[in-house]
Coordinates of C-alpha atoms in Angstrom, one line a residue:
X244 CA 15.6 -34.5 -46.5
X245 CA 16.1 -30.6 -46.1
X246 CA 12.3 -30.7 -44.2
X247 CA 14.1 -33.0 -41.7
X248 CA 17.5 -31.4 -40.5
X249 CA 15.6 -28.2 -40.2
X250 CA 12.8 -29.5 -38.2
X251 CA 16.0 -31.1 -35.9
X252 CA 17.5 -28.1 -35.6
X253 CA 14.7 -26.1 -34.8
X254 CA 14.5 -29.1 -32.0
X255 CA 18.2 -28.6 -30.5
X256 CA 17.2 -25.0 -30.2
X257 CA 13.8 -25.6 -28.1
X258 CA 16.0 -28.2 -26.0
X259 CA 18.6 -25.8 -25.6
X260 CA 16.1 -22.9 -24.5
X261 CA 14.4 -25.5 -22.6
X262 CA 17.4 -26.1 -20.9
X263 CA 18.4 -22.4 -20.2
X264 CA 14.9 -21.9 -19.1
X265 CA 15.0 -24.5 -15.9
X266 CA 18.7 -23.7 -15.4
X267 CA 17.1 -20.0 -14.6
X268 CA 14.3 -21.5 -13.1
X269 CA 16.7 -23.4 -10.8
X270 CA 19.1 -20.9 -9.9
X271 CA 15.6 -18.3 -8.9
X272 CA 14.6 -20.8 -6.3
X273 CA 17.7 -21.6 -4.6
X274 CA 18.2 -18.0 -4.2
X275 CA 14.9 -17.6 -2.7
X276 CA 15.5 -20.0 -0.4
X277 CA 18.5 -19.5 0.8
X278 CA 18.1 -15.8 1.4
X279 CA 14.9 -16.3 2.8
X280 CA 13.3 -19.4 2.7
X281 CA 16.0 -21.1 4.9
X282 CA 16.0 -18.4 7.6
X283 CA 12.6 -19.0 7.5
X284 CA 12.3 -22.7 8.0
X285 CA 15.1 -22.5 10.6
X286 CA 12.4 -20.3 12.8
X287 CA 9.8 -22.6 12.4
X288 CA 11.6 -25.6 13.2
X289 CA 13.5 -24.0 15.6
X290 CA 11.3 -24.4 18.4
X291 CA 8.5 -27.5 18.7
X292 CA 5.8 -24.6 19.7
X293 CA 5.9 -23.0 16.0
X294 CA 4.7 -26.9 15.0
X295 CA 1.5 -26.3 12.9
X296 CA 2.6 -23.4 11.5
X297 CA 3.5 -23.2 7.8
X298 CA 4.2 -20.3 6.2
X299 CA 6.0 -19.3 3.6
X300 CA 8.8 -16.1 2.3
X301 CA 10.3 -15.3 -1.1
X302 CA 10.8 -12.4 -3.4
X303 CA 7.9 -11.2 -5.1
X304 CA 7.5 -12.8 -8.5
X305 CA 10.3 -14.6 -7.2
X306 CA 12.5 -12.0 -8.8
X307 CA 12.2 -8.4 -7.0
X308 CA 14.9 -8.9 -3.9
X309 CA 13.7 -5.6 -2.6
X310 CA 10.2 -6.8 -1.9
X311 CA 9.4 -9.7 0.5
X312 CA 6.6 -12.0 0.9
X313 CA 5.8 -13.6 3.9
X314 CA 2.9 -16.4 2.7
X315 CA 0.4 -18.1 5.5
X316 CA -0.3 -21.4 3.6
X317 CA -2.0 -23.4 7.0
X318 CA -2.2 -22.5 10.7
X319 CA -3.3 -25.2 13.0
X320 CA -6.4 -24.7 15.0
X321 CA -4.8 -24.9 18.2
X322 CA -2.5 -21.6 17.4
X323 CA -3.1 -18.4 18.5
X324 CA -2.3 -15.2 16.8
X325 CA 0.2 -14.4 19.5
X326 CA 2.4 -17.9 18.1
X327 CA 1.8 -16.9 14.4
X328 CA 3.2 -13.3 15.8
X329 CA 5.8 -14.6 17.6
X330 CA 6.7 -16.6 14.1
X331 CA 7.2 -13.0 12.0
X332 CA 9.0 -11.3 15.1
X333 CA 11.4 -14.3 15.4
X334 CA 11.8 -14.1 11.1
X335 CA 12.2 -10.6 11.4
X336 CA 14.8 -10.8 13.8
X337 CA 16.5 -13.3 11.2
X338 CA 16.1 -11.2 8.3
X339 CA 16.9 -7.7 10.6
X340 CA 20.6 -7.3 7.9
X341 CA 18.6 -7.2 5.2
X342 CA 16.8 -4.3 3.8
X343 CA 13.5 -4.2 1.8
X344 CA 11.7 -1.4 0.6
X345 CA 8.1 -3.3 2.1
X346 CA 6.7 -6.6 3.2
X347 CA 3.9 -8.1 1.8
X348 CA 1.9 -10.5 4.3
X349 CA 0.0 -12.5 2.1
X350 CA -2.3 -15.4 2.7
X351 CA -2.6 -18.5 0.4
X352 CA -0.9 -16.4 -2.3
X353 CA -3.0 -13.5 -2.3
X354 CA -1.7 -10.1 -0.5
X355 CA -3.7 -8.8 2.7
X356 CA -1.5 -5.9 4.5
X357 CA 1.7 -4.8 3.5
X358 CA 4.6 -3.3 6.1
X359 CA 7.3 -0.9 5.5
X360 CA 11.0 -2.3 5.2
X361 CA 12.2 0.2 7.4
X362 CA 9.5 -1.3 10.2
X363 CA 10.1 -4.6 9.1
X364 CA 13.7 -4.5 10.2
X365 CA 13.2 -2.1 13.1
X366 CA 10.8 -5.1 14.2
X367 CA 13.9 -7.4 13.9
X368 CA 16.4 -5.0 15.7
X369 CA 14.2 -4.8 18.7
X370 CA 13.2 -8.4 19.4
X371 CA 14.3 -9.9 22.4
X372 CA 14.7 -6.2 24.0
X373 CA 11.2 -4.4 23.4
X374 CA 8.6 -5.8 25.6
X375 CA 6.5 -7.6 23.4
X376 CA 3.5 -6.1 24.2
X377 CA 4.1 -2.6 23.2
X378 CA 4.6 -4.1 19.8
X379 CA 2.1 -6.0 19.4
X380 CA -0.3 -3.3 20.3
X381 CA 1.7 -0.6 18.4
X382 CA 2.0 -2.7 15.4
X383 CA -1.4 -2.0 13.5
X384 CA -0.6 1.6 13.2
X385 CA 2.4 0.3 10.7
X386 CA 0.0 -1.5 8.1
X387 CA -1.5 -0.3 5.1
X388 CA -3.6 -2.2 2.9
X389 CA -2.4 -3.4 -0.4
X390 CA -3.2 -0.3 -2.1
X391 CA -1.3 1.9 0.4
X392 CA -4.5 3.2 2.7
X393 CA -3.4 3.1 6.7
X394 CA -5.5 -0.5 7.4
X395 CA -5.8 0.5 11.1
X396 CA -6.1 3.8 13.1
X397 CA -3.6 5.4 15.9
X398 CA -5.1 5.8 18.7
X399 CA -5.3 8.5 21.5
X400 CA -6.8 9.5 25.0
X401 CA -7.2 7.0 28.0
X402 CA -5.0 4.5 28.5
X403 CA -7.0 2.1 29.0
X404 CA -9.4 3.0 26.2
X405 CA -6.4 3.1 23.7
X406 CA -5.2 -0.6 25.1
X407 CA -8.2 -1.7 24.2
X408 CA -8.7 -0.6 21.1
X409 CA -5.0 -1.4 20.3
X410 CA -5.8 -5.2 21.2
X411 CA -9.2 -5.4 18.9
X412 CA -7.4 -3.9 16.1
X413 CA -4.5 -6.8 16.7
X414 CA -7.0 -9.3 16.7
X415 CA -8.8 -7.8 13.3
X416 CA -5.7 -8.1 11.8
X417 CA -4.7 -11.8 12.2
X418 CA -8.2 -12.0 11.3
X419 CA -8.1 -10.4 8.2
X420 CA -4.8 -11.3 7.5
X421 CA -5.0 -15.4 7.6
X422 CA -7.8 -16.7 10.1
X423 CA -11.2 -15.8 7.8
X424 CA -9.2 -18.3 4.6
X425 CA -8.2 -20.9 7.1

């Protein structure tokens, strides 16, 4: 009889703990969606030319609001790097009022690159005002590998040579970020 009572009490505690855990998971999920997921969904749904681009965002480990994760899940074959970058910039504009230490650029859950939160905020603030070609050309100068080493060079020299190298870096960035995983 005593074993049965202890067993029932243990089961009640387990159910209570699982319930609390479930509520915590729900709260964390809702917080992530409302603060960073919904703004990205709004960007993706704002224009028909964004269809075929499947990107998700959340905080790192869903509980570190100083680290934003932007995760490319799928890009349809007819979309270009410019299409994806436009969505990225529009999302930065949506979040320009938020501050992050870093933004992790992932493909299918794997971090490929990192940019500073300050630069992400700058991109969002400048979107619509800054020449988008300039932003494309200079973007890779602000991109780091996950180990903290600069991913691309900063070019100098003649204008045409620099433009050529910057645009090649821009293409290589997109290829390494998500294209080779699709």
